Amino acid sequence: MAQLGSAVLWHETLAPQPPAAPADGELTADVVIVGAGFTGLWAAYHLTQSDPTLDVVVLDAHDLAVGASGRNGGFAMTLLDFNLHRFARTWGDDAAAHAHRAVARSVHQIDRTVREEGIDAELEATGLLRVATNDAQLARLDRDHETAQRLGLDGFRRLDAHRTRELLDSPSYRGGLLEDACAIVNPAKLVVGLAAVLRTRGVRIHGGSPVLDLSEADGRVTATTPRARVHADTAILATNAWTHRFPAARGWSVPLYTYVVATEPLSPDQWEAIGWQGRQGVEDARNLVHYFRPTADGRVLWGGTDAVYRYGGPISPRRDRHEAIRRRLEREFVTTFPQLGRVRFTHHWGGPISITSRFVPRIGRFGGGRVHYAFGYSGHGVAPAHTAGRILRDLVLGRDTDDTAVCFVDRDQPAFPPEPLTWIGAELTLQLLRRDDRRMEAGGHVGDPDPLLLRLVDRLDRG
Ligand SMILES: Cc1cc2nc3c(=O)[nH]c(=O)nc-3n(C[C@H](O)[C@H](O)[C@H](O)COP(=O)(O)OP(=O)(O)OC[C@H]3O[C@@H](n4cnc5c(N)ncnc54)[C@H](O)[C@@H]3O)c2cc1C
């Protein structure tokens, strides 16, 4: 069983804990949840909140916080699709505003839950600062700001270069867009804290329990692991980047790797040199964004810049580092904040995210109706997984609610083609996105990201 790796900064902040024991033997439950990341845990949280008598079992292949939920940047943010403008263009203003509000509600609810349940997740509700380093990125911020205003969404403020640099000082910043609905958290502490709350509610959480088969028969679902069979009325598949491994969901998503580095704790002088007193989470407006944030112990976590798809979509601890991306991230950090002088980087890690062909989450149920699923957050799942948890609760309990009316619920999406087509498409797409990032930096005009692979899949589907 994979253990918590020392390279992930967040894992070092966890109190020592025994691994979650594997499931053993024949078990029964009302609901069996496959995957103990944010999707699975929030679904269990909302279900047991609504109906404390529900008997819920959660099975994970690994130990707690090993998956993306325990190793991400920790931005609980509202983003769906590449940006708000593209999301509204694709789904229409009303649907986009409705979905955005559902996720913004999650940002606030995560904050409230953490406080009410006494979870120490180092949560800081500081907002999201999107920065632009060139004209094309400024145009993107303008489009998103205009879209937010048109949709009647509160809490967005466009900032000029001066005000942006007052918030966080880099000579490359030309402007910003501040969004209130964002919090930064220590994601591993949130996973472990949430699991602890669930255990007090009687939820059984098992690690080292990879589900090899999920089958429906005679009005029941059975999840089979190497050592156990769990029989339940309903199941939830919450395996995000791993979802394509389940035969019924083959081609529904592809796993992509994203990577981060973390600095040593900065000195008080270094903090003063960059400002950042508001401690916002920050992203730029590239296609392949940089995302970065301060940590509770005074470091900067800095990630993004590129993403990697590998033939066939393998996921393994061997992929958790990427030396070329690590070097590039470190170089770009120094270029962005030259006033910091020498900074040592102490941590580097990465993990798999899940991309769907519409670049929005996919939430629904398989044919028989007893297995529900939610995945495909495109690297922005911390808050949307909470929203997905609410939606999964409503689907399991058979309720039609404001949440189940979100535009991408129960909506099929075109499938990715078999290899080598997906690999070729992904490689070409990433190269075009990188080229457009360079073009924008050189002063060229580039509109919204327009990933070739997603366009191809769409075309094949319609053809
Ligand atoms: C480096 C990195 C940085 C990121 N930064 C951010 C960020 O700042 N903000 C943001 O919103 N999002 C971010 N993300 C994305 C975010 O982490 C995910 O969208 C979110 O955690 C998805 O949660 P999940 O529960 O659906 O998936 P996961 O957390 O990946 O959980 C899926 C679980 O399923 C388990 N599993 C898989 N197969 C099986 C099986 N057969 N049987 C049993 N269990 C199985 C896995 O072990 C895993 O624990 C980042 C991701 C990475 C990798």
Coordinates of C-alpha atoms in Angstrom, one line a residue, residues 17-441:
Q17 CA -1.5 8.2 12.3
P18 CA -1.9 4.5 11.8
P19 CA -2.9 3.6 8.2
A20 CA -6.6 3.2 7.6
A21 CA -7.1 -0.6 7.8
P22 CA -8.2 -2.5 4.7
A23 CA -11.7 -3.8 4.4
D24 CA -11.9 -7.5 5.2
G25 CA -14.6 -10.2 4.6
E26 CA -18.3 -9.8 3.6
L27 CA -19.6 -6.3 4.6
T28 CA -22.9 -4.6 4.1
A29 CA -23.8 -0.9 3.9
D30 CA -26.5 1.5 2.6
V31 CA -23.9 3.3 0.5
V32 CA -20.4 2.2 -0.5
I33 CA -18.1 5.0 -1.7
V34 CA -15.1 4.2 -3.8
G35 CA -12.4 6.8 -3.2
A36 CA -11.6 8.7 -0.1
G37 CA -10.6 12.1 -1.6
F38 CA -12.7 15.2 -1.3
T39 CA -15.4 13.9 -3.6
G40 CA -15.9 10.7 -1.6
L41 CA -15.5 12.3 1.8
W42 CA -17.8 15.2 1.1
A43 CA -20.4 12.9 -0.3
A44 CA -20.2 10.8 2.9
Y45 CA -20.4 14.0 5.0
H46 CA -23.5 15.4 3.2
L47 CA -25.2 12.0 3.3
T48 CA -24.7 11.4 7.0
Q49 CA -25.6 15.1 7.7
S50 CA -28.9 14.6 5.9
D51 CA -29.6 11.2 7.3
P52 CA -27.5 10.2 10.3
T53 CA -29.0 6.6 10.2
L54 CA -27.3 5.9 6.9
D55 CA -24.6 3.2 7.0
V56 CA -21.7 4.3 4.8
V57 CA -18.5 2.5 3.9
V58 CA -15.6 4.3 2.1
L59 CA -13.0 2.2 0.3
D60 CA -9.7 3.6 -1.0
A61 CA -6.9 1.9 -2.8
H62 CA -4.3 4.0 -0.8
D63 CA -4.0 5.5 2.6
L64 CA -5.7 8.8 3.4
A65 CA -4.5 12.0 1.6
V66 CA -2.3 10.0 -0.9
G67 CA -4.6 11.0 -3.9
A68 CA -4.9 14.5 -5.4
S69 CA -7.0 15.7 -2.5
G70 CA -4.0 15.4 -0.1
R71 CA -1.4 16.9 -2.4
N72 CA -3.0 19.8 -4.2
G73 CA -2.3 23.5 -4.1
G74 CA -5.1 24.0 -1.6
F75 CA -7.1 26.6 -3.5
A76 CA -10.8 26.2 -2.8
M77 CA -11.9 28.3 -5.7
T78 CA -14.9 28.7 -8.0
L79 CA -13.3 28.0 -11.4
L80 CA -15.1 25.7 -13.8
D81 CA -13.8 25.2 -17.3
F82 CA -10.7 27.2 -18.3
N83 CA -12.2 30.5 -17.3
L84 CA -15.6 32.1 -16.6
H85 CA -15.9 33.7 -20.0
R86 CA -15.4 30.4 -21.8
F87 CA -17.7 28.6 -19.4
A88 CA -20.5 31.1 -20.1
R89 CA -19.9 31.0 -23.8
T90 CA -20.2 27.2 -23.9
W91 CA -23.1 26.7 -21.5
G92 CA -25.0 30.0 -21.6
D93 CA -25.2 32.8 -19.0
D94 CA -27.9 31.4 -16.8
A95 CA -26.4 28.0 -16.6
A96 CA -22.9 29.4 -15.9
A97 CA -24.2 31.8 -13.2
H98 CA -26.1 29.0 -11.6
A99 CA -23.1 26.6 -11.5
H100 CA -20.7 29.3 -10.4
R101 CA -23.0 30.2 -7.5
A102 CA -23.3 26.5 -6.5
V103 CA -19.5 26.3 -6.2
A104 CA -19.1 29.7 -4.5
R105 CA -21.5 28.4 -1.9
S106 CA -19.1 25.4 -1.4
V107 CA -16.2 27.8 -0.8
H108 CA -18.2 29.4 2.1
Q109 CA -19.6 26.1 3.4
I110 CA -16.1 24.5 3.5
D111 CA -15.0 27.5 5.6
R112 CA -18.0 27.2 7.9
T113 CA -17.7 23.4 8.2
V114 CA -14.1 23.6 9.1
R115 CA -14.9 26.0 11.9
E116 CA -18.0 24.2 13.1
E117 CA -16.4 20.8 13.2
G118 CA -13.1 22.1 14.7
I119 CA -11.0 20.8 11.8
D120 CA -7.5 22.3 11.8
A121 CA -7.0 22.8 8.1
E122 CA -5.1 26.1 8.2
L123 CA -7.9 27.6 6.2
E124 CA -7.6 31.3 5.2
A125 CA -10.5 32.8 3.3
T126 CA -8.3 35.3 1.5
G127 CA -9.7 35.4 -2.0
L128 CA -8.2 34.7 -5.4
L129 CA -5.9 37.2 -7.2
R130 CA -5.6 36.5 -10.9
V131 CA -2.7 38.4 -12.4
A132 CA -1.8 39.3 -16.0
T133 CA 1.8 39.6 -17.2
N134 CA 1.0 40.7 -20.8
D135 CA -1.7 42.4 -22.9
A136 CA -3.4 39.1 -24.0
Q137 CA -3.7 38.1 -20.3
L138 CA -5.1 41.5 -19.4
A139 CA -7.7 41.0 -22.1
R140 CA -8.6 37.6 -20.6
L141 CA -9.1 39.2 -17.1
D142 CA -11.3 41.9 -18.7
R143 CA -13.4 39.3 -20.4
D144 CA -13.9 37.4 -17.2
H145 CA -14.7 40.6 -15.3
E146 CA -17.2 41.6 -17.9
T147 CA -18.7 38.1 -17.8
A148 CA -19.0 38.2 -14.0
Q149 CA -20.8 41.6 -14.2
R150 CA -23.1 40.4 -17.0
L151 CA -24.0 37.3 -15.0
G152 CA -24.7 39.4 -11.9
L153 CA -22.0 37.6 -9.8
D154 CA -20.7 39.5 -6.8
G155 CA -17.2 39.8 -5.4
F156 CA -15.1 40.4 -8.5
R157 CA -12.8 43.5 -8.7
R158 CA -10.6 44.5 -11.6
L159 CA -7.3 46.0 -10.4
D160 CA -4.8 48.1 -12.3
A161 CA -1.1 47.3 -12.2
H162 CA -0.3 49.6 -9.3
R163 CA -3.0 48.1 -7.0
T164 CA -2.1 44.6 -8.1
R165 CA 1.5 45.2 -7.2
E166 CA 0.4 46.6 -3.8
L167 CA -1.2 43.2 -3.1
L168 CA 1.7 41.2 -4.4
D169 CA 4.8 42.8 -5.9
S170 CA 6.3 41.4 -9.1
P171 CA 7.7 43.6 -11.8
S172 CA 6.0 41.5 -14.4
Y173 CA 2.4 42.2 -13.1
R174 CA 0.3 44.4 -15.4
G175 CA -3.1 44.1 -13.7
G176 CA -5.3 41.8 -11.7
L177 CA -8.7 40.4 -11.0
L178 CA -9.6 39.8 -7.4
E179 CA -12.4 37.3 -6.6
D180 CA -13.6 37.1 -3.0
A181 CA -14.8 33.5 -3.1
C182 CA -11.6 31.6 -2.6
A183 CA -9.9 30.1 0.4
I184 CA -6.5 28.5 0.8
V185 CA -6.2 25.3 2.9
N186 CA -3.8 22.7 3.9
P187 CA -5.5 20.0 1.9
A188 CA -4.0 16.9 3.6
K189 CA -5.2 18.2 7.0
L190 CA -8.6 18.8 5.5
V191 CA -8.8 15.2 4.2
V192 CA -7.6 13.8 7.5
G193 CA -9.9 16.1 9.6
L194 CA -12.9 15.3 7.5
A195 CA -12.2 11.6 7.8
A196 CA -12.0 11.9 11.6
V197 CA -15.4 13.7 11.7
L198 CA -16.9 11.0 9.5
R199 CA -15.6 8.3 11.8
T200 CA -17.3 9.9 14.8
R201 CA -20.5 9.5 12.7
G202 CA -19.9 5.8 12.3
V203 CA -18.6 5.9 8.7
R204 CA -16.2 3.1 8.1
I205 CA -13.2 4.3 6.0
H206 CA -10.8 1.6 4.7
G207 CA -7.4 2.2 3.1
G208 CA -5.5 -0.4 1.1
S209 CA -8.7 -1.5 -0.5
P210 CA -8.6 -1.1 -4.3
V211 CA -12.0 -1.8 -5.8
L212 CA -11.4 -4.3 -8.6
D213 CA -15.0 -4.6 -9.6
L214 CA -18.2 -2.7 -9.1
S215 CA -21.2 -4.7 -10.2
E216 CA -25.0 -4.4 -9.9
A217 CA -27.3 -7.4 -9.5
D218 CA -30.7 -8.1 -7.9
G219 CA -31.1 -4.5 -6.8
R220 CA -27.8 -4.4 -5.0
V221 CA -24.3 -3.2 -5.7
T222 CA -21.2 -5.1 -4.8
A223 CA -17.7 -3.5 -4.6
T224 CA -15.0 -6.2 -4.6
T225 CA -11.5 -5.6 -3.2
P226 CA -8.7 -8.3 -2.9
R227 CA -9.9 -9.0 0.7
A228 CA -13.5 -8.0 0.9
R229 CA -16.9 -7.7 -0.8
V230 CA -19.1 -4.8 0.2
H231 CA -22.8 -5.2 -0.6
A232 CA -24.8 -1.9 -0.6
D233 CA -28.0 -0.4 -2.0
T234 CA -26.1 2.3 -3.8
A235 CA -22.5 3.1 -4.7
I236 CA -20.6 6.3 -5.5
L237 CA -17.5 6.2 -7.7
A238 CA -15.3 9.0 -6.5
T239 CA -12.0 8.0 -8.1
N240 CA -11.3 11.1 -10.2
A241 CA -8.1 10.6 -12.2
W242 CA -8.4 6.9 -11.8
T243 CA -11.9 6.7 -13.2
H244 CA -10.9 5.7 -16.8
R245 CA -9.7 2.4 -15.3
F246 CA -13.3 1.3 -14.7
P247 CA -14.6 -0.4 -17.9
A248 CA -18.0 1.4 -17.7
A249 CA -16.2 4.8 -17.8
R250 CA -13.5 4.0 -20.3
G251 CA -12.8 7.0 -22.5
W252 CA -14.7 9.4 -20.2
S253 CA -11.7 11.2 -18.9
V254 CA -7.9 11.3 -19.1
P255 CA -5.4 11.8 -16.3
L256 CA -3.0 14.6 -16.6
Y257 CA -0.1 15.3 -14.2
T258 CA 0.5 18.7 -12.7
Y259 CA 3.5 19.6 -10.5
V260 CA 4.5 22.1 -7.7
V261 CA 7.6 23.2 -5.8
A262 CA 7.7 24.8 -2.3
T263 CA 10.3 27.2 -1.0
E264 CA 12.0 27.2 2.4
P265 CA 10.2 29.5 4.8
L266 CA 10.9 33.1 3.6
S267 CA 12.5 35.6 6.0
P268 CA 10.6 38.6 7.3
D269 CA 12.6 40.8 4.9
Q270 CA 11.7 38.6 2.0
W271 CA 8.0 38.7 2.8
E272 CA 8.2 42.5 3.1
A273 CA 9.9 42.6 -0.3
I274 CA 6.9 41.1 -2.0
G275 CA 4.1 42.4 0.2
W276 CA 1.3 39.8 -0.1
Q277 CA -0.2 40.8 3.3
G278 CA -3.6 39.7 2.1
R279 CA -2.2 36.2 1.5
Q280 CA -4.5 35.5 -1.5
G281 CA -4.2 32.4 -3.7
V282 CA -2.7 33.6 -7.0
E283 CA -3.0 32.4 -10.6
D284 CA -1.9 34.0 -13.8
A285 CA -3.9 34.0 -17.0
R286 CA -1.7 31.7 -19.1
N287 CA -3.2 28.7 -20.8
L288 CA -1.0 26.5 -18.6
V289 CA -1.3 28.7 -15.5
H290 CA 1.1 29.3 -12.7
Y291 CA -0.7 28.9 -9.3
F292 CA 0.9 29.9 -6.1
R293 CA 0.1 30.7 -2.4
P294 CA 1.6 31.3 0.9
T295 CA 1.7 28.4 3.4
A296 CA 1.0 28.6 7.2
D297 CA 4.7 28.1 8.0
G298 CA 5.8 31.0 5.7
R299 CA 6.8 29.2 2.5
V300 CA 5.5 29.8 -1.0
L301 CA 4.0 26.9 -2.9
W302 CA 4.4 27.5 -6.6
G303 CA 3.0 25.2 -9.3
G304 CA 1.7 24.7 -12.8
T305 CA 3.6 26.0 -15.9
D306 CA 3.1 22.8 -17.8
A307 CA 1.2 19.5 -17.6
V308 CA 2.0 16.0 -18.7
Y309 CA -0.1 13.3 -20.4
R310 CA 1.5 9.9 -20.8
Y311 CA 0.5 7.2 -23.3
G312 CA -2.4 5.1 -21.8
G313 CA -2.8 7.4 -18.8
P314 CA -0.7 5.5 -16.2
I315 CA -0.8 6.7 -12.6
S316 CA 2.0 5.6 -10.3
P317 CA 4.2 7.0 -7.6
R318 CA 7.1 6.9 -10.2
R319 CA 5.3 9.9 -11.9
D320 CA 5.2 12.0 -8.7
R321 CA 8.3 14.0 -9.7
H322 CA 9.3 15.7 -13.0
E323 CA 12.8 17.1 -13.0
A324 CA 12.5 19.3 -16.1
I325 CA 9.3 20.9 -14.7
R326 CA 10.8 21.2 -11.3
R327 CA 13.8 23.2 -12.7
R328 CA 11.5 25.3 -14.8
L329 CA 9.2 26.1 -11.9
E330 CA 12.2 27.2 -9.8
R331 CA 13.6 29.3 -12.6
E332 CA 10.2 31.0 -13.2
F333 CA 9.7 31.8 -9.5
V334 CA 13.0 33.6 -9.4
T335 CA 12.2 35.6 -12.5
T336 CA 8.8 36.6 -11.2
F337 CA 10.2 37.7 -7.8
P338 CA 13.8 38.9 -8.5
Q339 CA 13.7 41.0 -5.3
L340 CA 13.8 37.8 -3.2
G341 CA 17.4 37.0 -4.1
R342 CA 18.5 33.5 -3.4
V343 CA 15.6 31.2 -2.3
R344 CA 16.0 27.5 -1.6
F345 CA 13.3 25.1 -2.8
T346 CA 12.8 22.3 -0.3
H347 CA 9.9 20.3 -1.8
H348 CA 8.8 19.1 -5.2
W349 CA 5.9 16.8 -6.0
G350 CA 3.0 16.3 -8.4
G351 CA -0.1 14.3 -8.9
P352 CA -2.9 13.3 -11.3
I353 CA -5.9 15.4 -12.2
S354 CA -8.8 14.4 -14.3
I355 CA -9.8 16.0 -17.6
T356 CA -13.2 15.4 -19.3
S357 CA -13.9 16.2 -23.0
R358 CA -16.0 19.3 -22.1
F359 CA -13.4 20.4 -19.5
V360 CA -16.2 20.5 -16.8
P361 CA -17.0 17.9 -14.1
R362 CA -19.0 14.9 -15.1
I363 CA -21.6 13.9 -12.5
G364 CA -24.3 11.3 -13.0
R365 CA -25.2 7.6 -12.7
F366 CA -24.5 4.5 -14.8
G367 CA -27.2 2.6 -16.7
G368 CA -28.6 0.6 -13.8
G369 CA -29.0 3.8 -11.7
R370 CA -27.4 2.4 -8.5
V371 CA -23.9 3.6 -9.2
H372 CA -23.3 7.4 -9.1
Y373 CA -20.1 9.1 -10.1
A374 CA -18.4 12.5 -10.0
F375 CA -15.0 13.3 -11.5
G376 CA -13.2 15.5 -14.0
Y377 CA -12.5 18.8 -12.2
S378 CA -9.6 19.8 -14.5
G379 CA -7.3 20.5 -11.7
H380 CA -9.7 22.7 -9.8
G381 CA -11.6 20.2 -7.7
V382 CA -11.2 21.4 -4.1
A383 CA -14.4 23.4 -3.9
P384 CA -16.3 21.7 -6.8
A385 CA -15.8 18.3 -5.1
H386 CA -17.7 19.7 -2.2
T387 CA -20.5 20.8 -4.6
A388 CA -20.3 17.3 -6.2
G389 CA -20.7 15.8 -2.7
R390 CA -24.0 17.7 -2.3
I391 CA -25.1 16.7 -5.8
L392 CA -24.2 13.0 -5.1
R393 CA -26.2 13.1 -1.9
D394 CA -29.2 14.4 -3.7
L395 CA -28.9 11.8 -6.5
V396 CA -28.5 9.0 -4.0
L397 CA -31.5 10.2 -1.9
G398 CA -33.5 10.7 -5.1
R399 CA -34.1 14.4 -4.7
D400 CA -34.4 17.1 -7.4
T401 CA -32.7 20.2 -6.0
D402 CA -31.1 23.4 -7.1
D403 CA -27.8 21.5 -7.0
T404 CA -28.9 18.6 -9.2
A405 CA -30.0 21.2 -11.8
V406 CA -26.4 22.3 -12.3
C407 CA -25.7 22.2 -16.1
F408 CA -23.2 19.4 -16.2
V409 CA -25.2 16.9 -14.0
D410 CA -26.6 13.9 -15.8
R411 CA -25.1 15.3 -19.1
D412 CA -23.2 12.8 -21.3
Q413 CA -19.9 14.0 -22.7
P414 CA -18.2 12.7 -25.8
A415 CA -15.6 9.9 -25.2
F416 CA -11.9 10.3 -25.8
P417 CA -10.7 8.0 -28.6
P418 CA -8.5 4.9 -28.0
E419 CA -4.7 5.2 -28.0
P420 CA -2.7 6.3 -29.8
L421 CA -5.2 8.9 -30.9
T422 CA -5.7 10.4 -27.4
W423 CA -1.9 10.6 -26.8
I424 CA -1.3 12.2 -30.2
G425 CA -4.1 14.7 -29.6
A426 CA -2.9 15.5 -26.0
E427 CA 0.7 16.0 -27.2
L428 CA -0.4 18.3 -30.0
T429 CA -2.8 20.2 -27.7
L430 CA -0.2 20.8 -25.0
Q431 CA 2.3 22.0 -27.7
L432 CA -0.3 24.5 -29.1
L433 CA -1.2 25.7 -25.6
R434 CA 2.5 26.2 -24.8
R435 CA 3.1 28.0 -28.1
D436 CA 0.2 30.4 -27.4
D437 CA 1.6 31.1 -23.9
R438 CA 4.9 32.1 -25.6
R439 CA 3.0 34.1 -28.2
M440 CA 1.1 36.0 -25.5
E441 CA 4.3 36.8 -23.7

